[in-house]
Short mmCIF file of N, CA and C in Angstrom, two decimals:
data_model
loop_
_atom_site.label_atom_id
_atom_site.label_comp_id
_atom_site.label_asym_id
_atom_site.label_seq_id
_atom_site.Cartn_x
_atom_site.Cartn_y
_atom_site.Cartn_z
N MET A 245 -6.00 -28.88 2.40
CA MET A 245 -6.02 -27.91 3.64
C MET A 245 -6.46 -28.83 4.87
N ALA A 246 -5.52 -28.70 5.95
CA ALA A 246 -5.59 -29.66 7.22
C ALA A 246 -6.28 -28.64 8.33
N HIS A 247 -6.88 -29.30 9.33
CA HIS A 247 -7.34 -28.52 10.30
C HIS A 247 -6.55 -28.82 11.65
N ASN A 248 -6.49 -27.78 12.33
CA ASN A 248 -5.96 -27.76 13.66
C ASN A 248 -6.79 -27.40 14.80
N GLY A 249 -7.51 -28.15 15.24
CA GLY A 249 -8.51 -27.74 16.19
C GLY A 249 -9.47 -26.92 15.35
N ASP A 250 -9.84 -25.42 15.82
CA ASP A 250 -10.62 -24.63 15.07
C ASP A 250 -9.94 -23.85 13.83
N SER A 251 -8.78 -24.25 13.90
CA SER A 251 -7.92 -23.29 12.87
C SER A 251 -7.81 -24.19 11.63
N LYS A 252 -7.86 -23.50 10.27
CA LYS A 252 -7.55 -24.22 9.25
C LYS A 252 -5.98 -24.04 9.09
N MET A 253 -5.46 -25.21 8.63
CA MET A 253 -4.07 -25.15 8.15
C MET A 253 -3.83 -25.25 6.66
N TYR A 254 -3.03 -24.37 6.08
CA TYR A 254 -2.90 -24.40 4.77
C TYR A 254 -1.22 -24.61 4.23
N LYS A 255 -1.17 -25.46 3.17
CA LYS A 255 0.11 -25.54 2.83
C LYS A 255 0.40 -24.35 1.81
N ILE A 256 1.63 -24.06 1.55
CA ILE A 256 2.00 -22.70 1.08
C ILE A 256 1.40 -22.40 -0.27
N GLY A 257 0.94 -23.39 -1.06
CA GLY A 257 0.11 -23.19 -2.51
C GLY A 257 -1.22 -22.89 -1.98
N GLU A 258 -1.91 -23.34 -0.94
CA GLU A 258 -3.19 -23.20 -0.59
C GLU A 258 -3.27 -21.52 -0.12
N LEU A 259 -2.32 -21.33 0.80
CA LEU A 259 -2.27 -20.05 1.58
C LEU A 259 -2.10 -18.90 0.36
N SER A 260 -1.26 -19.28 -0.49
CA SER A 260 -1.24 -18.19 -1.81
C SER A 260 -2.67 -18.07 -2.44
N LYS A 261 -3.26 -19.02 -2.85
CA LYS A 261 -4.57 -18.85 -3.13
C LYS A 261 -5.55 -18.17 -2.39
N VAL A 262 -5.65 -18.37 -1.20
CA VAL A 262 -6.32 -17.83 -0.06
C VAL A 262 -6.00 -16.31 0.29
N SER A 263 -4.70 -16.17 0.28
CA SER A 263 -4.42 -14.78 0.70
C SER A 263 -4.17 -13.69 -0.51
N GLY A 264 -4.09 -14.46 -1.70
CA GLY A 264 -3.87 -13.39 -2.93
C GLY A 264 -2.41 -13.21 -3.14
N LEU A 265 -1.45 -13.56 -2.44
CA LEU A 265 -0.05 -13.36 -2.35
C LEU A 265 0.66 -14.68 -3.15
N SER A 266 1.64 -14.11 -3.77
CA SER A 266 2.44 -15.21 -4.37
C SER A 266 3.34 -16.02 -3.51
N VAL A 267 3.43 -17.43 -3.91
CA VAL A 267 4.17 -18.24 -3.21
C VAL A 267 5.67 -17.50 -2.84
N ARG A 268 6.13 -16.91 -3.57
CA ARG A 268 7.26 -16.32 -3.64
C ARG A 268 7.25 -15.22 -2.34
N THR A 269 6.31 -14.32 -2.59
CA THR A 269 6.20 -13.41 -1.42
C THR A 269 6.01 -14.01 -0.25
N LEU A 270 5.20 -15.06 0.21
CA LEU A 270 5.21 -15.97 1.40
C LEU A 270 6.37 -16.43 1.79
N ARG A 271 7.03 -16.94 0.88
CA ARG A 271 8.52 -17.50 1.13
C ARG A 271 9.28 -16.42 1.79
N GLY A 272 9.27 -15.21 1.11
CA GLY A 272 10.17 -14.12 1.61
C GLY A 272 9.58 -13.71 3.07
N TYR A 273 8.38 -13.70 3.21
CA TYR A 273 7.90 -13.28 4.70
C TYR A 273 8.24 -14.08 5.70
N GLU A 274 8.16 -15.46 5.22
CA GLU A 274 8.69 -16.47 6.11
C GLU A 274 10.17 -16.33 6.53
N GLU A 275 11.10 -16.14 5.42
CA GLU A 275 12.58 -15.98 5.82
C GLU A 275 12.69 -14.43 6.50
N LEU A 276 12.16 -13.65 6.44
CA LEU A 276 12.21 -12.57 7.34
C LEU A 276 11.59 -12.60 8.68
N GLY A 277 10.85 -13.65 8.90
CA GLY A 277 10.36 -14.08 10.19
C GLY A 277 8.91 -13.29 10.46
N ILE A 278 8.49 -12.68 9.34
CA ILE A 278 7.09 -11.95 9.51
C ILE A 278 5.99 -13.04 9.70
N ILE A 279 5.97 -14.30 8.98
CA ILE A 279 4.98 -15.32 9.30
C ILE A 279 6.10 -16.65 9.71
N SER A 280 5.44 -17.40 10.52
CA SER A 280 6.14 -18.61 11.09
C SER A 280 5.25 -19.72 10.81
N PRO A 281 5.46 -20.61 9.88
CA PRO A 281 4.65 -21.87 9.79
C PRO A 281 4.97 -22.89 10.95
N SER A 282 4.00 -23.71 11.20
CA SER A 282 4.33 -24.69 11.86
C SER A 282 4.75 -26.09 10.85
N ARG A 283 5.39 -26.99 11.60
CA ARG A 283 5.74 -27.99 10.69
C ARG A 283 5.15 -29.40 11.11
N SER A 284 4.66 -30.31 9.98
CA SER A 284 4.33 -31.57 10.26
C SER A 284 5.38 -32.55 10.62
N ASP A 285 5.11 -33.65 11.27
CA ASP A 285 6.29 -34.72 11.46
C ASP A 285 7.18 -34.77 10.43
N GLY A 286 6.60 -34.83 9.20
CA GLY A 286 7.32 -35.13 7.76
C GLY A 286 8.02 -33.87 7.55
N GLY A 287 7.99 -32.72 8.11
CA GLY A 287 8.61 -31.53 7.77
C GLY A 287 7.71 -30.36 6.84
N THR A 288 6.48 -30.85 6.56
CA THR A 288 5.70 -30.14 5.83
C THR A 288 5.20 -28.88 6.47
N ARG A 289 5.51 -27.82 5.82
CA ARG A 289 5.15 -26.41 6.57
C ARG A 289 3.60 -26.11 6.41
N TYR A 290 2.82 -25.82 7.51
CA TYR A 290 1.45 -25.47 7.63
C TYR A 290 1.39 -24.01 8.14
N TYR A 291 0.48 -23.36 7.62
CA TYR A 291 0.21 -22.06 8.08
C TYR A 291 -1.18 -21.99 8.46
N GLY A 292 -1.26 -21.30 9.51
CA GLY A 292 -2.79 -21.32 10.06
C GLY A 292 -3.46 -19.91 9.96
N ASP A 293 -4.63 -19.74 10.23
CA ASP A 293 -5.35 -18.32 10.03
C ASP A 293 -4.72 -17.24 10.70
N ALA A 294 -3.83 -17.27 11.84
CA ALA A 294 -2.98 -16.19 12.32
C ALA A 294 -2.02 -15.72 11.26
N GLU A 295 -1.22 -16.70 10.55
CA GLU A 295 -0.31 -16.49 9.45
C GLU A 295 -1.00 -15.76 8.34
N LEU A 296 -2.34 -16.44 7.83
CA LEU A 296 -2.97 -15.75 6.72
C LEU A 296 -3.24 -14.18 7.09
N ALA A 297 -3.83 -13.97 8.20
CA ALA A 297 -4.10 -12.75 8.66
C ALA A 297 -2.91 -11.70 8.65
N ILE A 298 -1.80 -12.33 9.18
CA ILE A 298 -0.70 -11.37 9.23
C ILE A 298 -0.12 -11.19 7.63
N ALA A 299 -0.11 -12.35 6.76
CA ALA A 299 0.40 -12.12 5.38
C ALA A 299 -0.63 -11.04 4.79
N GLN A 300 -1.87 -11.16 4.96
CA GLN A 300 -2.80 -10.10 4.29
C GLN A 300 -2.55 -8.69 5.05
N LEU A 301 -2.11 -8.50 6.33
CA LEU A 301 -1.72 -7.35 6.72
C LEU A 301 -0.61 -6.72 6.25
N ALA A 302 0.49 -7.55 6.04
CA ALA A 302 1.49 -7.08 5.55
C ALA A 302 1.46 -6.67 3.93
N MET A 303 0.63 -7.50 3.18
CA MET A 303 0.19 -6.95 1.94
C MET A 303 -0.33 -5.60 1.72
N ARG A 304 -1.33 -5.34 2.92
CA ARG A 304 -2.13 -4.06 2.92
C ARG A 304 -0.93 -3.02 3.14
N MET A 305 -0.08 -3.36 4.05
CA MET A 305 0.92 -2.34 4.48
C MET A 305 1.86 -1.92 3.45
N ARG A 306 2.35 -3.09 2.48
CA ARG A 306 3.04 -2.69 1.29
C ARG A 306 2.34 -1.96 0.22
N GLU A 307 0.93 -2.00 0.27
CA GLU A 307 0.24 -1.30 -0.92
C GLU A 307 0.13 0.28 -0.42
N LEU A 308 0.53 0.48 0.87
CA LEU A 308 0.75 1.74 1.19
C LEU A 308 2.17 2.12 1.35
N ASN A 309 2.93 1.32 0.67
CA ASN A 309 4.37 1.87 0.53
C ASN A 309 5.20 1.78 1.83
N ILE A 310 4.71 0.99 2.60
CA ILE A 310 5.50 0.67 3.88
C ILE A 310 6.54 -0.29 3.72
N SER A 311 7.82 -0.17 3.99
CA SER A 311 8.83 -1.07 3.50
C SER A 311 8.66 -2.46 4.29
N VAL A 312 9.29 -3.43 3.51
CA VAL A 312 9.26 -4.62 3.99
C VAL A 312 10.14 -4.60 5.43
N GLU A 313 11.24 -3.79 5.36
CA GLU A 313 12.06 -3.72 6.45
C GLU A 313 11.13 -3.32 7.96
N VAL A 314 10.41 -2.33 7.51
CA VAL A 314 9.75 -1.80 8.79
C VAL A 314 8.59 -2.76 9.16
N ILE A 315 8.03 -3.70 8.12
CA ILE A 315 6.95 -4.69 8.47
C ILE A 315 7.70 -5.72 9.11
N LYS A 316 9.01 -6.06 8.98
CA LYS A 316 9.72 -7.21 9.44
C LYS A 316 10.18 -6.34 11.12
N THR A 317 10.50 -5.22 11.04
CA THR A 317 10.81 -4.75 12.34
C THR A 317 9.32 -4.93 13.48
N ILE A 318 8.28 -4.64 12.88
CA ILE A 318 7.14 -4.81 13.76
C ILE A 318 6.89 -6.18 13.97
N ALA A 319 6.93 -7.11 13.19
CA ALA A 319 6.81 -8.47 13.29
C ALA A 319 7.79 -9.33 14.19
N THR A 320 9.03 -8.68 14.24
CA THR A 320 10.13 -9.57 14.82
C THR A 320 10.59 -8.89 16.15
N ARG A 321 10.67 -7.55 16.15
CA ARG A 321 11.60 -6.81 17.12
C ARG A 321 11.18 -7.12 18.69
N ARG A 322 9.89 -7.42 18.87
CA ARG A 322 9.47 -7.72 20.15
C ARG A 322 10.31 -8.91 20.89
N ARG A 323 10.65 -9.75 20.16
CA ARG A 323 11.36 -10.97 20.78
C ARG A 323 12.82 -10.57 21.12
N ALA A 324 13.39 -9.43 20.91
CA ALA A 324 14.84 -8.96 21.24
C ALA A 324 14.88 -8.37 22.55
N TYR A 325 13.67 -8.11 23.25
CA TYR A 325 13.72 -7.23 24.57
C TYR A 325 13.43 -8.39 25.66
N GLU A 326 14.24 -7.94 26.75
CA GLU A 326 13.99 -8.63 27.99
C GLU A 326 12.51 -8.59 28.66
N THR A 327 12.02 -7.10 28.55
CA THR A 327 10.70 -6.71 29.17
C THR A 327 9.74 -6.32 28.17
N GLY A 328 8.59 -6.32 28.69
CA GLY A 328 7.44 -5.96 27.88
C GLY A 328 7.55 -4.35 27.80
N ASP A 329 8.01 -3.66 29.00
CA ASP A 329 8.20 -2.15 29.04
C ASP A 329 9.25 -1.74 27.82
N GLN A 330 10.23 -2.49 27.65
CA GLN A 330 11.21 -2.22 26.72
C GLN A 330 10.59 -2.29 25.17
N SER A 331 10.08 -3.44 25.00
CA SER A 331 9.31 -3.84 23.92
C SER A 331 8.32 -2.85 23.53
N SER A 332 7.41 -2.55 24.46
CA SER A 332 6.41 -1.60 24.11
C SER A 332 6.77 -0.11 23.85
N THR A 333 7.84 0.35 24.43
CA THR A 333 8.28 1.57 24.07
C THR A 333 8.96 1.70 22.82
N GLU A 334 9.50 0.94 22.43
CA GLU A 334 10.07 0.80 21.00
C GLU A 334 9.02 0.67 19.96
N MET A 335 8.17 -0.27 20.05
CA MET A 335 6.94 -0.43 19.42
C MET A 335 6.13 0.69 19.15
N MET A 336 5.74 1.36 20.46
CA MET A 336 5.18 2.65 20.26
C MET A 336 5.63 3.68 19.49
N GLY A 337 6.96 3.83 19.39
CA GLY A 337 7.64 4.77 18.72
C GLY A 337 7.50 4.62 17.15
N ILE A 338 7.99 3.12 16.76
CA ILE A 338 7.62 2.79 15.54
C ILE A 338 6.31 3.02 14.84
N LEU A 339 5.24 2.62 15.64
CA LEU A 339 3.88 2.86 15.11
C LEU A 339 3.66 4.25 15.14
N GLU A 340 3.98 5.16 16.18
CA GLU A 340 3.71 6.48 15.91
C GLU A 340 4.44 7.25 14.79
N ASN A 341 5.61 6.67 14.35
CA ASN A 341 6.19 7.33 13.30
C ASN A 341 5.62 6.77 11.98
N LEU A 342 5.05 5.59 11.99
CA LEU A 342 4.31 5.04 11.01
C LEU A 342 3.02 5.85 10.66
N THR A 343 2.42 6.12 11.79
CA THR A 343 1.11 6.77 11.91
C THR A 343 1.38 8.24 11.40
N ASP A 344 2.53 9.07 11.61
CA ASP A 344 2.90 10.27 11.13
C ASP A 344 3.04 10.06 9.54
N ASP A 345 3.81 9.22 9.12
CA ASP A 345 4.22 8.96 7.75
C ASP A 345 2.64 8.72 6.94
N LEU A 346 1.90 8.17 7.41
CA LEU A 346 0.59 7.63 6.61
C LEU A 346 -0.14 8.91 6.74
N ARG A 347 -0.15 9.88 7.75
CA ARG A 347 -0.99 11.09 7.74
C ARG A 347 -0.47 11.98 6.69
N ASP A 348 1.04 12.02 6.46
CA ASP A 348 1.58 12.92 5.53
C ASP A 348 1.30 12.21 4.23
N GLN A 349 1.11 10.84 4.06
CA GLN A 349 0.83 10.18 2.67
C GLN A 349 -0.63 10.58 2.29
N ALA A 350 -1.59 10.43 3.47
CA ALA A 350 -3.01 10.72 3.31
C ALA A 350 -3.23 12.25 2.73
N ALA A 351 -2.46 12.99 3.38
CA ALA A 351 -2.52 14.52 2.83
C ALA A 351 -2.08 14.78 1.45
N ALA A 352 -1.02 14.02 1.20
CA ALA A 352 -0.42 14.26 -0.09
C ALA A 352 -1.53 13.69 -1.24
N ILE A 353 -2.22 12.56 -0.80
CA ILE A 353 -3.41 11.88 -1.69
C ILE A 353 -4.56 12.99 -1.77
N LEU A 354 -4.90 13.44 -0.58
CA LEU A 354 -6.06 14.36 -0.85
C LEU A 354 -5.68 15.70 -1.69
N ALA A 355 -4.49 16.15 -1.47
CA ALA A 355 -4.03 17.10 -2.31
C ALA A 355 -4.13 16.81 -3.85
N MET A 356 -3.54 15.50 -4.27
CA MET A 356 -3.52 15.08 -5.63
C MET A 356 -5.15 15.04 -6.10
N GLN A 357 -6.01 14.54 -5.36
CA GLN A 357 -7.31 14.38 -5.48
C GLN A 357 -7.89 15.66 -5.77
N ASP A 358 -7.60 16.73 -4.91
CA ASP A 358 -8.05 18.24 -5.31
C ASP A 358 -7.64 18.56 -6.61
N GLU A 359 -6.32 18.27 -6.90
CA GLU A 359 -5.77 18.60 -8.31
C GLU A 359 -6.53 18.25 -9.30
N LEU A 360 -6.73 16.85 -9.19
CA LEU A 360 -7.49 16.17 -10.19
C LEU A 360 -8.75 16.71 -10.47
N ARG A 361 -9.55 17.06 -9.32
CA ARG A 361 -11.01 17.84 -9.55
C ARG A 361 -10.90 18.83 -10.09
N ARG A 362 -10.08 19.67 -9.93
CA ARG A 362 -9.95 21.13 -10.36
C ARG A 362 -9.67 20.99 -11.77
N THR A 363 -8.78 20.10 -12.21
CA THR A 363 -8.57 19.73 -13.61
C THR A 363 -9.59 19.17 -14.41
N VAL A 364 -10.47 18.24 -13.84
CA VAL A 364 -11.51 17.90 -14.34
C VAL A 364 -12.55 18.87 -14.62
N ARG A 365 -12.56 19.89 -13.65
CA ARG A 365 -13.68 21.23 -13.93
C ARG A 365 -13.11 21.87 -15.27
N LEU A 366 -11.84 22.30 -15.23
CA LEU A 366 -11.36 22.81 -16.50
C LEU A 366 -11.67 22.21 -17.71
N LEU A 367 -11.60 20.71 -17.62
CA LEU A 367 -11.62 19.84 -19.02
C LEU A 367 -13.09 20.05 -19.18
N LYS A 368 -14.07 20.11 -18.35
CA LYS A 368 -15.45 20.17 -18.73
C LYS A 368 -15.72 21.34 -19.56
N GLY A 369 -15.00 22.52 -19.53
CA GLY A 369 -14.97 23.54 -20.30
C GLY A 369 -14.73 23.52 -21.81
N CYS A 370 -14.09 22.33 -22.07
CA CYS A 370 -13.50 22.02 -23.31
C CYS A 370 -14.56 20.94 -24.09
N GLN A 371 -15.54 20.43 -23.33
CA GLN A 371 -16.55 19.59 -23.85
C GLN A 371 -17.08 20.39 -25.07
N GLY A 372 -17.33 19.83 -26.09
CA GLY A 372 -17.96 20.24 -27.33
C GLY A 372 -17.28 21.26 -28.30
N CYS A 373 -16.08 21.53 -27.74
CA CYS A 373 -15.04 22.56 -28.51
C CYS A 373 -14.74 21.69 -29.74
N LYS A 374 -14.69 22.39 -30.87
CA LYS A 374 -14.46 21.94 -32.19
C LYS A 374 -12.94 22.32 -32.61
N ASN A 375 -12.22 23.05 -31.87
CA ASN A 375 -10.85 23.33 -31.97
C ASN A 375 -9.81 22.37 -31.73
N LYS A 376 -9.06 22.25 -32.64
CA LYS A 376 -7.61 21.45 -32.12
C LYS A 376 -6.97 21.66 -30.92
N PRO A 377 -6.85 20.79 -29.81
CA PRO A 377 -6.40 21.15 -28.63
C PRO A 377 -4.96 21.69 -28.47
N THR A 378 -4.62 22.90 -28.85
CA THR A 378 -3.26 23.26 -28.90
C THR A 378 -3.41 24.87 -28.38
N PRO A 379 -2.23 25.55 -27.91
CA PRO A 379 -2.30 26.81 -27.77
C PRO A 379 -2.68 27.90 -28.76
N GLU A 380 -2.08 27.35 -29.95
CA GLU A 380 -2.30 28.03 -30.98
C GLU A 380 -3.85 27.99 -31.82
N THR A 381 -4.47 26.98 -31.71
CA THR A 381 -5.80 26.84 -32.28
C THR A 381 -6.95 27.19 -31.25
N CYS A 382 -6.52 27.12 -29.96
CA CYS A 382 -7.61 27.56 -29.02
C CYS A 382 -6.82 28.52 -27.97
N PRO A 383 -6.60 29.59 -28.35
CA PRO A 383 -5.98 30.46 -27.41
C PRO A 383 -6.87 30.76 -26.01
N ASP A 384 -8.11 30.83 -26.17
CA ASP A 384 -8.92 31.11 -25.01
C ASP A 384 -9.40 29.94 -24.09
N CYS A 385 -8.90 28.73 -24.56
CA CYS A 385 -9.15 27.48 -23.80
C CYS A 385 -9.07 27.85 -22.14
N PRO A 386 -9.97 27.56 -21.32
CA PRO A 386 -9.83 27.55 -19.99
C PRO A 386 -8.60 26.69 -19.34
N MET A 387 -8.18 25.52 -20.19
CA MET A 387 -6.91 24.84 -19.68
C MET A 387 -5.68 25.53 -19.76
N GLN A 388 -5.74 26.76 -20.66
CA GLN A 388 -4.60 27.48 -20.82
C GLN A 388 -4.79 28.91 -20.15
N THR A 389 -5.88 29.40 -19.90
CA THR A 389 -6.08 30.70 -19.41
C THR A 389 -6.42 30.63 -17.92
N SER A 390 -6.89 29.70 -17.38
CA SER A 390 -7.43 29.79 -16.07
C SER A 390 -6.46 30.40 -15.00
N ALA A 391 -6.61 31.32 -14.37
CA ALA A 391 -5.72 31.79 -13.46
C ALA A 391 -5.06 30.96 -12.19
N ASP A 392 -5.96 29.82 -11.78
CA ASP A 392 -5.41 29.14 -10.90
C ASP A 392 -5.26 27.64 -11.48
N ARG A 393 -4.75 27.59 -12.63
CA ARG A 393 -4.70 26.37 -13.33
C ARG A 393 -3.88 25.28 -12.58
N PRO A 394 -4.28 24.21 -12.32
CA PRO A 394 -3.47 23.10 -11.72
C PRO A 394 -2.26 22.65 -12.45
N ASP A 395 -1.41 22.12 -11.91
CA ASP A 395 -0.22 21.55 -12.62
C ASP A 395 -0.43 20.52 -13.46
N MET A 396 -1.57 19.90 -13.03
CA MET A 396 -2.15 18.61 -13.89
C MET A 396 -2.68 19.07 -15.20
N ALA A 397 -3.26 20.33 -15.10
CA ALA A 397 -3.94 21.00 -16.38
C ALA A 397 -2.49 21.55 -17.24
N GLN A 398 -1.48 21.81 -16.53
CA GLN A 398 -0.30 22.30 -17.50
C GLN A 398 0.16 21.22 -17.95
N MET A 399 0.28 19.77 -17.38
CA MET A 399 0.85 18.68 -17.80
C MET A 399 -0.02 18.10 -19.16
N ILE A 400 -1.29 18.30 -18.89
CA ILE A 400 -2.22 17.85 -20.04
C ILE A 400 -2.08 18.80 -21.48
N TRP A 401 -2.06 19.99 -21.03
CA TRP A 401 -2.09 21.13 -22.10
C TRP A 401 -0.81 21.45 -22.72
N GLN A 402 0.44 20.99 -22.31
CA GLN A 402 1.74 21.54 -22.50
C GLN A 402 1.82 21.03 -24.03
N SER A 403 2.75 21.92 -24.81
CA SER A 403 3.03 21.71 -26.02
C SER A 403 4.32 21.04 -26.23
N THR A 404 4.34 19.79 -26.94
CA THR A 404 5.61 19.09 -27.02
C THR A 404 5.99 19.20 -28.37
#
């Protein structure tokens, strides 16, 4: 690891270890213009703290199923405009759409959490049961008879 003023400089293998991203992923981010290393006089690529932060942000975005194409657009599109006004207008639109998508995703996650909690409550009614867990051997099981049985309970209880 080299130093450039106050900033640490990493070769790609070092950046991989520090960031938790594979060398392949980091090279892909570089090819897409998401991160941009500096080069030594000998041509060695060095990545600074800014590239580390951007690579880790891209990783967090990917963990939320944000496409690499959207990440690339956010990282590179500004350079295509003549004015900050043009750039900021498009960036605001992209980020507002992304915010809406994440809100929808968060709502879906909350709904799934509710489904799981409701199913766990039904499963608690099965604790201590000595019957084989089938509709035939346990016809009064709450997993089968609950009026508001979640789809997850149906998935668990289904006979195959």
